[in-house]
C-alpha cells in the first residue's frame, strides 16, 4: 500500500485525482469503479473541475458503482443510483448509460448481482477503483466477516452501518436492511485502487486497515494484499497511525525520485 498523508480534504481530492487519472491513462475505454459516501466528494469535485477545464475527458469512460440498497425506490434521492448521478455522472460529463449501479430493485437481485460482476469482467475489469471506508471498516457494503473471495451479492447491513447512514433518511427505520455490493474479491480484481479517508471519525478504521492484521473483522484490511493500492488521507484521519512518520518519509522520497518507483 502506498500511504499519502495530506493536510486537508481539498488536498485529498487533488492527490487522489492525480492517482485516478494516472490509472486511467492510455486506456481506450477507461473503466472507473465508483464509491458513494462523503469521503470521495472532494475527489469527484476535482475530477469535475479538470474535466470542465478540458484537462481530462471522461465521456468515453465506463463507470461501475460499488453498491446499492436493496428495496429502495430508485427515485429516492438517497438511492445510490441517484447519488452517483448527482456526484459523478453529471459533474464528470458522462452519459448515464455508461455508468452502471447494481440493481437493488431487480426481481431477482442475486441474479442481477451476478450479471453485474460478469459485466465488469466483460469490459476487462475496473482500471481504477475509488474507495471510501465505513467506520466499521467496510468497503462497498462488505461488512465485517464478508468472505475475502466474495463476488457481487446481496448482503445484510450491520446495525452500525444503518445507524451511520440514518442521516440520509428521515429515521433509521427507513434505512434498508439489505444491500447489493461488489464483493471483496471483485474489488481486489481492480487493476488499481485509490482509497480516500477523511476526518477523525475514521482514524481508528484507517489505523486498523493500514497497520493492523489482515482480518475478516476489518474487511478493508484485505487491501494490504492489493498489488496497486494507494490510500490518501488527511491529517485527522491519519492521527492514529503509529507509523505516520515513516509513511511521510517514504512519500517524500517517492516524490523526489519519481523516476525510480
Ligand atoms: C457507505 C458506502 C461506502 C462508503 C461508506 C463511508 O455505507 N456503502 O462505499 O465508503 O459508507 O461513507 P462516508 O464516506 O460518507 O463516511
CSV table of N, CA, C and O and ligand atoms in Angstrom, one decimal, residues 35-40 66-67 69 80 131-135 138-141 157 161 165 167-168 196 202, ligand 1:
chain,number,residue,atom,x,y,z
A,35,UNK,N,-17.3,4.9,-5.7
A,35,UNK,CA,-17.9,4.7,-4.4
A,35,UNK,C,-18.8,5.9,-4.1
A,35,UNK,O,-18.6,7.0,-4.6
A,36,UNK,N,-19.8,5.7,-3.3
A,36,UNK,CA,-20.6,6.7,-2.8
A,36,UNK,C,-20.1,7.2,-1.4
A,36,UNK,O,-18.9,6.9,-1.1
A,37,UNK,N,-20.8,8.0,-0.7
A,37,UNK,CA,-20.3,8.5,0.6
A,37,UNK,C,-19.7,9.9,0.5
A,37,UNK,O,-19.5,10.4,-0.6
A,38,UNK,N,-19.5,10.5,1.6
A,38,UNK,CA,-18.9,11.8,1.6
A,38,UNK,C,-17.4,11.9,1.3
A,38,UNK,O,-16.9,12.8,0.8
A,39,UNK,N,-16.7,10.8,1.7
A,39,UNK,CA,-15.3,10.8,1.5
A,39,UNK,C,-14.8,11.2,0.1
A,39,UNK,O,-13.8,12.0,0.0
A,40,UNK,N,-15.3,10.6,-1.0
A,40,UNK,CA,-14.8,10.9,-2.3
A,40,UNK,C,-15.3,12.2,-2.9
A,40,UNK,O,-15.0,12.5,-4.1
A,66,UNK,N,-20.0,0.7,-6.7
A,66,UNK,CA,-19.8,-0.4,-5.8
A,66,UNK,C,-21.0,-1.1,-5.3
A,66,UNK,O,-21.1,-2.3,-5.1
A,67,UNK,N,-22.1,-0.3,-5.0
A,67,UNK,CA,-23.2,-0.9,-4.2
A,67,UNK,C,-24.5,-0.1,-4.4
A,67,UNK,O,-24.5,0.9,-5.0
A,69,UNK,N,-28.6,0.0,-2.2
A,69,UNK,CA,-29.5,-0.6,-1.2
A,69,UNK,C,-30.5,-1.5,-1.9
A,69,UNK,O,-30.8,-1.3,-3.1
A,80,UNK,N,-28.4,4.9,-4.4
A,80,UNK,CA,-27.0,5.1,-4.8
A,80,UNK,C,-27.0,5.5,-6.3
A,80,UNK,O,-26.1,6.2,-6.8
A,131,UNK,N,-12.4,4.1,-3.5
A,131,UNK,CA,-13.0,3.5,-2.3
A,131,UNK,C,-13.0,4.5,-1.2
A,131,UNK,O,-12.1,5.4,-1.0
A,132,UNK,N,-14.0,4.4,-0.3
A,132,UNK,CA,-14.1,5.0,1.0
A,132,UNK,C,-14.0,3.9,2.0
A,132,UNK,O,-14.0,2.7,1.6
A,133,UNK,N,-14.1,4.2,3.3
A,133,UNK,CA,-14.1,3.2,4.3
A,133,UNK,C,-15.2,3.5,5.3
A,133,UNK,O,-15.4,4.7,5.7
A,134,UNK,N,-16.0,2.5,5.7
A,134,UNK,CA,-17.0,2.7,6.7
A,134,UNK,C,-16.3,2.8,8.1
A,134,UNK,O,-15.2,2.3,8.3
A,135,UNK,N,-17.0,3.3,9.1
A,135,UNK,CA,-16.4,3.4,10.4
A,135,UNK,C,-16.1,2.0,11.0
A,135,UNK,O,-15.2,1.9,11.8
A,138,UNK,N,-15.9,-1.3,6.6
A,138,UNK,CA,-16.4,-1.9,5.4
A,138,UNK,C,-16.0,-1.1,4.2
A,138,UNK,O,-15.7,0.1,4.2
A,139,UNK,N,-15.8,-1.9,3.1
A,139,UNK,CA,-15.6,-1.2,1.8
A,139,UNK,C,-16.8,-1.7,0.9
A,139,UNK,O,-17.1,-2.8,0.9
A,140,UNK,N,-17.3,-0.7,0.0
A,140,UNK,CA,-18.6,-1.0,-0.6
A,140,UNK,C,-19.5,-1.2,0.6
A,140,UNK,O,-19.5,-0.4,1.5
A,141,UNK,N,-20.3,-2.3,0.5
A,141,UNK,CA,-21.0,-2.7,1.7
A,141,UNK,C,-20.6,-4.0,2.2
A,141,UNK,O,-21.4,-4.8,2.7
A,157,UNK,N,-27.0,-5.4,6.0
A,157,UNK,CA,-26.3,-4.3,6.6
A,157,UNK,C,-26.2,-4.5,8.2
A,157,UNK,O,-27.1,-5.0,8.8
A,161,UNK,N,-23.8,0.3,10.4
A,161,UNK,CA,-23.9,0.9,9.1
A,161,UNK,C,-25.3,1.6,9.0
A,161,UNK,O,-25.4,2.7,8.4
A,165,UNK,N,-25.8,5.5,8.4
A,165,UNK,CA,-26.4,6.0,7.2
A,165,UNK,C,-27.8,6.6,7.4
A,165,UNK,O,-28.5,7.1,6.5
A,167,UNK,N,-28.5,9.3,8.7
A,167,UNK,CA,-28.5,10.7,8.5
A,167,UNK,C,-29.1,11.1,7.1
A,167,UNK,O,-29.5,12.2,6.9
A,168,UNK,N,-29.1,10.1,6.2
A,168,UNK,CA,-29.6,10.4,4.8
A,168,UNK,C,-31.1,10.1,4.7
A,168,UNK,O,-31.7,10.3,3.6
A,196,UNK,N,-9.8,7.0,-0.3
A,196,UNK,CA,-9.7,8.3,0.3
A,196,UNK,C,-10.4,8.2,1.7
A,196,UNK,O,-11.4,7.6,1.9
A,202,UNK,N,-12.7,8.6,11.2
A,202,UNK,CA,-12.2,7.4,10.5
A,202,UNK,C,-10.8,7.0,11.0
A,202,UNK,O,-10.2,6.1,10.4
B,1,LIG,C1,-21.3,3.8,2.7
B,1,LIG,C2,-20.9,3.2,1.4
B,1,LIG,C3,-19.4,3.0,1.3
B,1,LIG,C4,-18.7,4.3,1.9
B,1,LIG,C5,-19.0,4.4,3.3
B,1,LIG,C6,-18.4,5.6,4.0
B,1,LIG,O1,-22.0,2.9,3.6
B,1,LIG,N1,-21.5,2.0,1.1
B,1,LIG,O2,-19.0,2.8,0.0
B,1,LIG,O3,-17.3,4.2,1.7
B,1,LIG,O4,-20.4,4.3,3.6
B,1,LIG,O5,-19.1,6.7,3.8
B,1,LIG,P1,-18.6,8.2,4.1
B,1,LIG,O6,-17.5,8.5,3.2
B,1,LIG,O7,-19.8,9.1,3.9
B,1,LIG,O8,-18.2,8.1,5.5
